[in-house]
Short mmCIF file of C-alpha atoms in Angstrom, two decimals:
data_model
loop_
_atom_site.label_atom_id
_atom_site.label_comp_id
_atom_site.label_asym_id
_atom_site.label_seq_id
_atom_site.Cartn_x
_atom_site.Cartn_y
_atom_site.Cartn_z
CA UNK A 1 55.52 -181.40 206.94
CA UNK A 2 57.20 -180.11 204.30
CA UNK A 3 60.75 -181.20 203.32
CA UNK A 4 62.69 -177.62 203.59
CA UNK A 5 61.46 -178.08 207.18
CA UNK A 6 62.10 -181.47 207.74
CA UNK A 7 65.44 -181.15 206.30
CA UNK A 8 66.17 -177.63 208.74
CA UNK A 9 64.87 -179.71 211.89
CA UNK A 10 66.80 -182.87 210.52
CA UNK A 11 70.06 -180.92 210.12
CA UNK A 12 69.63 -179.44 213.15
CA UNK A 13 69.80 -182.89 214.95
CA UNK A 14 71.78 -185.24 213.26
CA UNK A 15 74.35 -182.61 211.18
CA UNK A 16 76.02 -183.31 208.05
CA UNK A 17 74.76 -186.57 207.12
CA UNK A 18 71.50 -184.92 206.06
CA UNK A 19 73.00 -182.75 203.94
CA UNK A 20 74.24 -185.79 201.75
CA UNK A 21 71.16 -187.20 202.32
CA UNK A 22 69.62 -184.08 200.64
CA UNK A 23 72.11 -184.11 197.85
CA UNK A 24 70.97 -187.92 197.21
CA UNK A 25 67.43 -187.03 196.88
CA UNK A 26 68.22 -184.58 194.34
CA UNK A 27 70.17 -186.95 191.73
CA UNK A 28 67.37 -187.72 189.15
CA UNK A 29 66.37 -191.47 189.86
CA UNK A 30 65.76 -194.14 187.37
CA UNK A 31 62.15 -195.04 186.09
CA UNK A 32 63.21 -198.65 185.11
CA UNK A 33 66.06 -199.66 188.01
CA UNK A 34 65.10 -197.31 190.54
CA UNK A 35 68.79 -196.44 191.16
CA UNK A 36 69.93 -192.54 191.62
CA UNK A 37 72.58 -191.03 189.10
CA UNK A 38 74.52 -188.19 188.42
CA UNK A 39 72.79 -185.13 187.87
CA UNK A 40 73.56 -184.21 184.70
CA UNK A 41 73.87 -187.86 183.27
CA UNK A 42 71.10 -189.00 180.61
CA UNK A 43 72.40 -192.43 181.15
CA UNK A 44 71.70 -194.85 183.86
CA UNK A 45 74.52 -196.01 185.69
CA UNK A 46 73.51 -199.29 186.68
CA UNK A 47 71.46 -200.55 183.90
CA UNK A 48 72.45 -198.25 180.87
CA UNK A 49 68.65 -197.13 179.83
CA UNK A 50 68.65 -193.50 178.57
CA UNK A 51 66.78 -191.33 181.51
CA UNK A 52 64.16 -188.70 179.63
CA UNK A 53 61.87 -186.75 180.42
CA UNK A 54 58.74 -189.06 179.96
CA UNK A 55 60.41 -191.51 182.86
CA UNK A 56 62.25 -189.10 185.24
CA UNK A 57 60.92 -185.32 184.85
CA UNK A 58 63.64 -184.28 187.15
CA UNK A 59 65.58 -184.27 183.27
CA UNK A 60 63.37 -181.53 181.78
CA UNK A 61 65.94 -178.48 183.65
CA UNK A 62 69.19 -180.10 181.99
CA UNK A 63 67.55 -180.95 178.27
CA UNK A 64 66.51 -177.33 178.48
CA UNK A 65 69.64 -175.99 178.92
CA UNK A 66 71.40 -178.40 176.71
CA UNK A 67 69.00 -177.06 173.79
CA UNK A 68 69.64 -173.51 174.96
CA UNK A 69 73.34 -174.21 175.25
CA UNK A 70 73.31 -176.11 171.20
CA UNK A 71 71.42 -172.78 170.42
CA UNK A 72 74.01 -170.63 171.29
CA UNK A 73 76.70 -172.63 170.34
CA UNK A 74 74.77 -172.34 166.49
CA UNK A 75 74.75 -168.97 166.79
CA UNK A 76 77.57 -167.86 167.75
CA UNK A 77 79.20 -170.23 164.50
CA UNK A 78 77.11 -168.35 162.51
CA UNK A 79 78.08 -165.13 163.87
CA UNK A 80 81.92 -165.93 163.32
CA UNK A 81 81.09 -167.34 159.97
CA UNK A 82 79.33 -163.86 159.03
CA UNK A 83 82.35 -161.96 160.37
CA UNK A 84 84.86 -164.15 158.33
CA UNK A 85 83.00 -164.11 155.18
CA UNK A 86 82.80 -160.18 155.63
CA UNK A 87 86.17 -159.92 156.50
CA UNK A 88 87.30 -161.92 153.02
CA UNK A 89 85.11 -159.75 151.02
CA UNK A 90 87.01 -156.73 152.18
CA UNK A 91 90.61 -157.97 151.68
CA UNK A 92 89.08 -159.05 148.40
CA UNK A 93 88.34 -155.74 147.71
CA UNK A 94 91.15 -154.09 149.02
CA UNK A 95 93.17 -156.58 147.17
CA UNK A 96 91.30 -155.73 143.96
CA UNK A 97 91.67 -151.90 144.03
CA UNK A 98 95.44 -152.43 144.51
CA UNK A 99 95.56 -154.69 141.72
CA UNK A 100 94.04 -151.72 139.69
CA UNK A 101 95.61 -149.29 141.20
CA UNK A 102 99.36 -150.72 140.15
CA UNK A 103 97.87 -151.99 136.80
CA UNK A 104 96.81 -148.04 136.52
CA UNK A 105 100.39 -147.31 137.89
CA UNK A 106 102.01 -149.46 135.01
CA UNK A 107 99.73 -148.62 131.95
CA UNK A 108 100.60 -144.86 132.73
CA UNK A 109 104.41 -145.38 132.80
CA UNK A 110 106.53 -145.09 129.97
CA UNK A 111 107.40 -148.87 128.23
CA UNK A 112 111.11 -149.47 127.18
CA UNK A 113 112.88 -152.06 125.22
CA UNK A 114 115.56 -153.51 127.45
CA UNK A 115 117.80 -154.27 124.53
CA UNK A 116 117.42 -151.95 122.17
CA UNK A 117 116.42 -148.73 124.09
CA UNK A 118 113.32 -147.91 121.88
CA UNK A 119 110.51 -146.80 123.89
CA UNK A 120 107.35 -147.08 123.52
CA UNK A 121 104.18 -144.80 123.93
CA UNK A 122 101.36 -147.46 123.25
CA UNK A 123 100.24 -150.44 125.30
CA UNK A 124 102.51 -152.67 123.75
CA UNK A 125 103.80 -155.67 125.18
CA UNK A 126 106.70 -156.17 122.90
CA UNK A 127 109.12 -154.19 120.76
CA UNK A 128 108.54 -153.62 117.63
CA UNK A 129 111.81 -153.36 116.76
CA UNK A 130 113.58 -156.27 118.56
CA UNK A 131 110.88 -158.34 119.66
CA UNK A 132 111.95 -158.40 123.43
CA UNK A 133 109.20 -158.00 126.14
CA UNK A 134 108.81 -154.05 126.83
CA UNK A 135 109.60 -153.08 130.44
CA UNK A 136 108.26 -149.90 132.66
CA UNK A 137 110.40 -146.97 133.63
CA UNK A 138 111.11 -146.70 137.40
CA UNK A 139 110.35 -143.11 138.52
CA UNK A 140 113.67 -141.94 138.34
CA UNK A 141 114.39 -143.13 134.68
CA UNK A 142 111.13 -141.68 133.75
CA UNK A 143 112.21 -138.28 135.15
CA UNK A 144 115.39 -138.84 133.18
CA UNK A 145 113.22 -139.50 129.89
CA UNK A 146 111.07 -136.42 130.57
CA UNK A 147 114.42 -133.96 130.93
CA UNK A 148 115.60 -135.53 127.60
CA UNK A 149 112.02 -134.93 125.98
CA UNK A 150 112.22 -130.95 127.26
CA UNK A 151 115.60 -130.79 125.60
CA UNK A 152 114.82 -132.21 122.05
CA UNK A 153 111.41 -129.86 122.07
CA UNK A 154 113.53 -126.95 122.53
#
């Protein structure tokens, strides 16, 4: 007879001590103790021998899914790992252009001598008059150099 029926006819007369009978028969038993354990232990309990497949084949469902679950677990690391080293490239390259973009900004401003008021057209860093480091107009001071340039070329 086989044991779905045996355990339906069994249930049927004795109640829910089969049922935890059932559940006993399905904890994976040990090839060298003979003792039952935990489902999804690889361990014995009672003598500490590793359970594989080769001495309990009731093993092979969990190793499979541990495999599938170490897997996924790799995968999804290298997914996040893609998506982080993608996502530094682009500030990279964001942080690039604006790096131009201001160092554009700057080289296209007017230079001025904070000391001595000489300005300068060329990329210099210092003045040649005073020596002290050159420093950009801000956009209202180059307006202001611009009116004073239309004056003197009239």
């Amino acid at each position: 007879m086989p044991l779905d029926i045996l355990a339906v006819f069994a249930l049927s007369v004795c109640g829910k001590a089969v049922l935890s009978a059932t559940k006993y028969l399905d904890k994976p038993k040990c090839h060298y103790c003979k003792t039952r354990n935990e489902e999804k232990s690889l361990y014995c309990e009672s003598c500490g021998k590793g359970l594989t497949v080769e001495t309990n084949p009731e093993l092979q469902h969990i190793l499979d899914q541990q495999k599938q679950d170490e897997l996924k677990a790799q995968q999804d690391k290298a997914e996040r790992t893609a998506k982080k080293a993608a996502h530094r490239a682009e500030q990279k390259k964001q942080k690039e252009q604006q790096r131009i973009k201001s160092e554009e900004e700057t080289l296209c401003s007017i230079l001025m001598c904070p000391i001595c008021l000489q300005e300068s057209l060329t990329d210099a860093r210092f003045c040649a008059k005073c020596g002290s480091e050159l420093r950009a107009l801000t956009p209202s001071e180059q307006k202001a150099m611009l009116l004073k340039y239309q004056r003197k070329g009239r």
